[in-house]
Short mmCIF file of C-alpha atoms and ligand atoms in Angstrom, two decimals:
data_model
loop_
_atom_site.label_atom_id
_atom_site.label_comp_id
_atom_site.label_asym_id
_atom_site.label_seq_id
_atom_site.Cartn_x
_atom_site.Cartn_y
_atom_site.Cartn_z
CA MET O 34 4.43 17.95 10.81
CA ASN O 35 4.54 17.25 7.08
CA SER O 36 1.20 16.76 5.47
CA VAL O 37 0.16 13.19 4.89
CA LYS O 38 0.93 11.66 1.50
CA ILE O 39 -1.78 10.13 -0.67
CA ALA O 40 -1.53 6.93 -2.68
CA PRO O 41 -4.62 6.49 -4.88
CA SER O 42 -5.38 2.81 -5.48
CA ILE O 43 -6.01 1.96 -9.12
CA LEU O 44 -8.24 -0.88 -7.94
CA SER O 45 -11.03 1.71 -8.12
CA ALA O 46 -9.98 3.11 -11.52
CA ASP O 47 -11.51 2.20 -14.87
CA PHE O 48 -9.35 -0.76 -15.92
CA ALA O 49 -10.21 -0.21 -19.57
CA ARG O 50 -8.75 3.33 -19.44
CA MET O 51 -5.91 2.66 -17.03
CA GLY O 52 -3.20 4.68 -18.81
CA GLU O 53 -5.25 7.90 -18.72
CA GLU O 54 -6.42 7.24 -15.18
CA VAL O 55 -2.84 6.91 -13.93
CA ALA O 56 -1.57 9.85 -15.99
CA THR O 57 -3.92 12.33 -14.28
CA LEU O 58 -2.89 11.43 -10.72
CA LYS O 59 0.18 13.65 -10.46
CA GLU O 60 -1.65 16.83 -11.40
CA CYS O 61 -4.33 15.85 -8.88
CA GLY O 62 -1.70 16.06 -6.12
CA ALA O 63 -1.14 12.33 -5.53
CA ASP O 64 2.24 11.25 -4.14
CA PHE O 65 2.26 7.54 -5.06
CA VAL O 66 0.27 5.20 -7.27
CA HIS O 67 -0.97 2.21 -5.26
CA VAL O 68 -1.20 -0.98 -7.33
CA ASP O 69 -3.30 -3.78 -5.79
CA VAL O 70 -2.23 -7.17 -7.14
CA MET O 71 -4.69 -9.95 -6.17
CA ASP O 72 -4.46 -13.61 -7.09
CA GLY O 73 -7.84 -15.04 -6.09
CA VAL O 74 -6.07 -17.32 -3.58
CA PHE O 75 -4.65 -15.12 -0.85
CA VAL O 76 -7.71 -12.89 -1.27
CA PRO O 77 -11.10 -13.68 -2.81
CA ASN O 78 -10.64 -11.37 -5.82
CA ILE O 79 -8.47 -11.18 -8.93
CA THR O 80 -7.02 -7.98 -10.42
CA PHE O 81 -3.89 -7.80 -12.58
CA GLY O 82 -0.20 -8.62 -12.50
CA ILE O 83 3.27 -7.82 -13.79
CA LYS O 84 2.24 -6.51 -17.21
CA MET O 85 -0.04 -3.88 -15.67
CA VAL O 86 2.92 -2.49 -13.70
CA GLU O 87 5.06 -2.49 -16.83
CA ASP O 88 2.38 -0.72 -18.88
CA ILE O 89 1.35 1.96 -16.36
CA ARG O 90 5.02 2.74 -15.68
CA LYS O 91 4.99 4.62 -19.02
CA TYR O 92 2.17 6.90 -17.89
CA THR O 93 3.58 8.35 -14.67
CA ASP O 94 6.79 9.19 -12.87
CA LEU O 95 5.11 8.93 -9.46
CA PRO O 96 6.47 6.05 -7.37
CA LEU O 97 4.57 2.80 -7.96
CA ASP O 98 3.62 1.24 -4.63
CA VAL O 99 2.88 -2.38 -5.51
CA HIS O 100 0.83 -4.23 -2.90
CA LEU O 101 1.08 -7.98 -3.43
CA MET O 102 -1.95 -9.85 -2.13
CA ILE O 103 -0.73 -13.16 -3.49
CA VAL O 104 0.59 -16.43 -2.12
CA GLU O 105 4.32 -17.19 -2.50
CA PRO O 106 5.16 -13.59 -3.48
CA TRP O 107 8.90 -14.36 -3.54
CA LYS O 108 8.34 -16.13 -6.87
CA TYR O 109 7.33 -12.86 -8.55
CA VAL O 110 9.36 -10.16 -6.78
CA GLU O 111 12.10 -9.99 -9.37
CA ARG O 112 9.64 -9.63 -12.24
CA PHE O 113 7.63 -6.89 -10.51
CA ALA O 114 10.93 -5.10 -9.84
CA LYS O 115 11.95 -5.31 -13.50
CA ALA O 116 8.48 -4.11 -14.53
CA GLY O 117 9.12 -0.82 -12.69
CA ALA O 118 7.83 -1.13 -9.12
CA ASP O 119 9.37 1.40 -6.71
CA TYR O 120 7.95 -0.25 -3.59
CA ILE O 121 6.87 -3.87 -3.24
CA THR O 122 4.89 -4.72 -0.12
CA ILE O 123 4.13 -8.27 1.02
CA HIS O 124 1.84 -9.75 3.67
CA THR O 125 3.22 -11.56 6.72
CA GLU O 126 0.09 -13.74 6.46
CA ALA O 127 1.20 -14.91 3.00
CA CYS O 128 4.90 -15.30 3.79
CA GLY O 129 4.97 -16.79 7.30
CA ASP O 130 8.55 -17.58 8.27
CA ARG O 131 9.77 -16.43 4.85
CA THR O 132 8.77 -12.79 5.50
CA ALA O 133 12.28 -11.55 6.38
CA GLU O 134 13.96 -13.24 3.43
CA THR O 135 11.29 -11.95 1.03
CA LEU O 136 11.86 -8.38 2.26
CA ASP O 137 15.60 -8.84 1.73
CA LEU O 138 14.95 -10.22 -1.74
CA ILE O 139 12.92 -7.09 -2.60
CA ARG O 140 15.77 -4.83 -1.51
CA SER O 141 18.30 -6.94 -3.40
CA CYS O 142 16.32 -6.15 -6.56
CA GLY O 143 16.86 -2.43 -5.92
CA VAL O 144 13.25 -1.85 -4.83
CA LYS O 145 11.96 -0.42 -1.55
CA SER O 146 10.54 -3.14 0.67
CA GLY O 147 7.41 -3.19 2.76
CA VAL O 148 5.53 -5.47 5.12
CA VAL O 149 1.72 -5.45 5.39
CA ILE O 150 -0.40 -6.69 8.29
CA ASN O 151 -4.11 -7.47 8.23
CA PRO O 152 -6.47 -5.90 10.81
CA ASP O 153 -6.35 -9.03 13.00
CA THR O 154 -2.60 -9.67 12.79
CA ASP O 155 -0.46 -8.86 15.83
CA VAL O 156 1.76 -5.79 15.39
CA LYS O 157 4.63 -8.00 16.60
CA GLU O 158 4.65 -9.62 13.15
CA ALA O 159 5.55 -6.24 11.66
CA GLU O 160 7.91 -5.34 14.52
CA LYS O 161 9.94 -8.53 13.93
CA VAL O 162 10.91 -7.40 10.43
CA MET O 163 10.57 -3.62 10.43
CA ASP O 164 14.32 -3.01 10.36
CA ARG O 165 14.30 -4.49 6.86
CA CYS O 166 11.41 -2.31 5.65
CA ASP O 167 11.16 1.01 3.85
CA MET O 168 7.41 0.93 4.37
CA ILE O 169 5.14 -0.65 6.98
CA VAL O 170 1.49 -1.04 6.03
CA VAL O 171 -1.49 -1.50 8.32
CA MET O 172 -4.67 -2.67 6.59
CA GLY O 173 -7.74 -0.68 7.61
CA VAL O 174 -9.97 -3.39 6.09
CA TYR O 175 -9.65 -7.09 5.27
CA PRO O 176 -7.93 -7.12 1.88
CA GLY O 177 -9.72 -8.09 -1.31
CA PHE O 178 -12.08 -5.28 -2.19
CA GLY O 179 -12.25 -1.51 -2.43
CA GLY O 180 -14.99 0.56 -0.82
CA GLN O 181 -15.13 -1.24 2.54
CA LYS O 182 -15.59 0.44 5.90
CA TYR O 183 -12.50 1.35 7.96
CA ILE O 184 -12.09 -0.83 11.07
CA GLU O 185 -11.62 1.63 13.96
CA GLU O 186 -9.66 -0.85 16.09
CA VAL O 187 -6.61 -0.62 13.81
CA GLY O 188 -5.95 2.87 15.20
CA ASP O 189 -4.06 1.25 18.10
CA LYS O 190 -1.85 -0.70 15.70
CA ILE O 191 -1.01 2.47 13.76
CA ARG O 192 -0.09 4.30 16.98
CA THR O 193 2.01 1.40 18.25
CA LEU O 194 3.95 1.04 15.00
CA ALA O 195 4.45 4.82 14.64
CA GLU O 196 5.94 4.88 18.12
CA GLU O 197 8.17 1.88 17.38
CA ILE O 198 9.45 3.48 14.15
CA ARG O 199 10.26 6.62 16.12
CA LYS O 200 11.97 4.70 18.95
CA ARG O 201 14.14 2.71 16.55
CA LYS O 202 14.88 5.89 14.58
CA LEU O 203 13.83 4.21 11.33
CA SER O 204 13.09 6.15 8.19
CA SER O 205 10.36 3.70 7.11
CA LEU O 206 7.04 5.18 6.03
CA LEU O 207 3.88 4.08 7.81
CA GLU O 208 1.02 3.50 5.38
CA VAL O 209 -2.64 2.79 6.09
CA ASP O 210 -4.60 0.96 3.40
CA GLY O 211 -8.36 0.51 3.17
CA GLY O 212 -11.43 2.45 4.20
CA VAL O 213 -9.77 5.88 4.13
CA THR O 214 -12.23 8.71 3.43
CA ALA O 215 -12.14 12.52 3.55
CA GLU O 216 -13.99 12.20 6.87
CA ASN O 217 -11.55 9.88 8.66
CA ALA O 218 -8.23 10.79 6.96
CA GLY O 219 -7.32 13.43 9.55
CA LYS O 220 -7.92 11.06 12.43
CA ILE O 221 -5.85 8.28 10.81
CA ALA O 222 -3.01 10.69 10.04
CA ALA O 223 -3.11 11.84 13.67
CA CYS O 224 -2.45 8.21 14.74
CA GLY O 225 0.91 8.56 12.99
CA ALA O 226 0.33 7.46 9.38
CA ASP O 227 2.61 9.01 6.75
CA VAL O 228 0.82 7.66 3.68
CA LEU O 229 -2.89 7.01 3.15
CA VAL O 230 -4.09 4.70 0.39
CA ALA O 231 -7.41 5.79 -1.08
CA GLY O 232 -9.26 3.95 -3.83
CA SER O 233 -12.92 4.90 -3.83
CA ALA O 234 -12.22 8.20 -2.03
CA VAL O 235 -10.26 9.35 -5.12
CA PHE O 236 -11.45 7.40 -8.17
CA GLY O 237 -15.05 7.43 -6.98
CA LYS O 238 -15.12 11.24 -7.05
CA GLU O 239 -15.82 13.49 -9.99
CA ASP O 240 -13.20 16.06 -8.95
CA ARG O 241 -10.12 14.03 -8.08
CA LYS O 242 -7.90 17.01 -7.42
CA ASN O 243 -10.34 18.19 -4.80
CA ALA O 244 -10.63 14.62 -3.46
CA VAL O 245 -6.85 14.41 -2.89
CA ALA O 246 -6.84 17.88 -1.31
CA GLN O 247 -9.65 16.85 1.07
CA LEU O 248 -7.65 13.77 2.14
CA LYS O 249 -4.57 15.90 2.83
CA ARG O 250 -6.41 18.48 4.88
CA ASN O 251 -5.92 17.43 8.51
C1 DX5 S 311 -7.87 -3.68 -0.40
C2 DX5 S 311 -6.79 -2.92 -1.14
C3 DX5 S 311 -6.90 -1.45 -0.96
C4 DX5 S 311 -8.15 -0.89 -1.56
C5 DX5 S 311 -8.49 0.42 -0.94
O1 DX5 S 311 -7.68 -5.02 -0.59
O2 DX5 S 311 -5.52 -3.32 -0.71
O3 DX5 S 311 -5.75 -0.82 -1.49
O4 DX5 S 311 -8.04 -0.66 -2.93
O5 DX5 S 311 -9.73 0.82 -1.42
P1 DX5 S 311 -10.63 1.82 -0.58
O6 DX5 S 311 -9.80 3.06 -0.41
O7 DX5 S 311 -11.82 2.03 -1.46
O8 DX5 S 311 -10.93 1.16 0.71
ZN1 ZN S 312 -3.73 -2.07 -1.25
#
């Protein structure tokens, strides 16, 4: 089994020093940079948008995994793609019956597509569209804030989707986002996750290289 990949979330970085924060991630052993875009409508918090993706693109060659927690994401997909996103992931809860077409739109922009489900959303919502996805994301917390506690019940969703990806012989990555710590990373990876997002468990630590190594040890 390959070791799990780590996607530090810049939500927990120092926004005033974002270039430097992003630039250090590769040497710390990170595999992706997770970019949490929040609009204050889909989630009760506001972060940053297209220009942040464009600006941090210059500071790293790691893939940018852009998580859109916004309503009507299809309106912005093309601009996030042009700004340098490698993956764009969208919530079924924000897209409703436009989920499939939004995933296709992402791919048509030359970007890898991903669907995200909240902890209380049925895995069927992801299963319906997973053939159009390069990444499937299960939230380990309700989106909006970093540093929340992982909801144990999502373990079943991770296992179900990992099995479904295997059965359908898809090459999509299974990502878990929210509440990942050095203590629970091994257990979450064992459920079948390929990528773990970690905000506070990386940026909240003095020694980030060691923090990433701890998350990978499982
Ligand atoms: C939550 C975000 C997560 C968050 C993870 O809305 O989508 O990516 O930054 O932060 P931690 O790892 O601190 O739970
Ligand atoms: Zn996220």
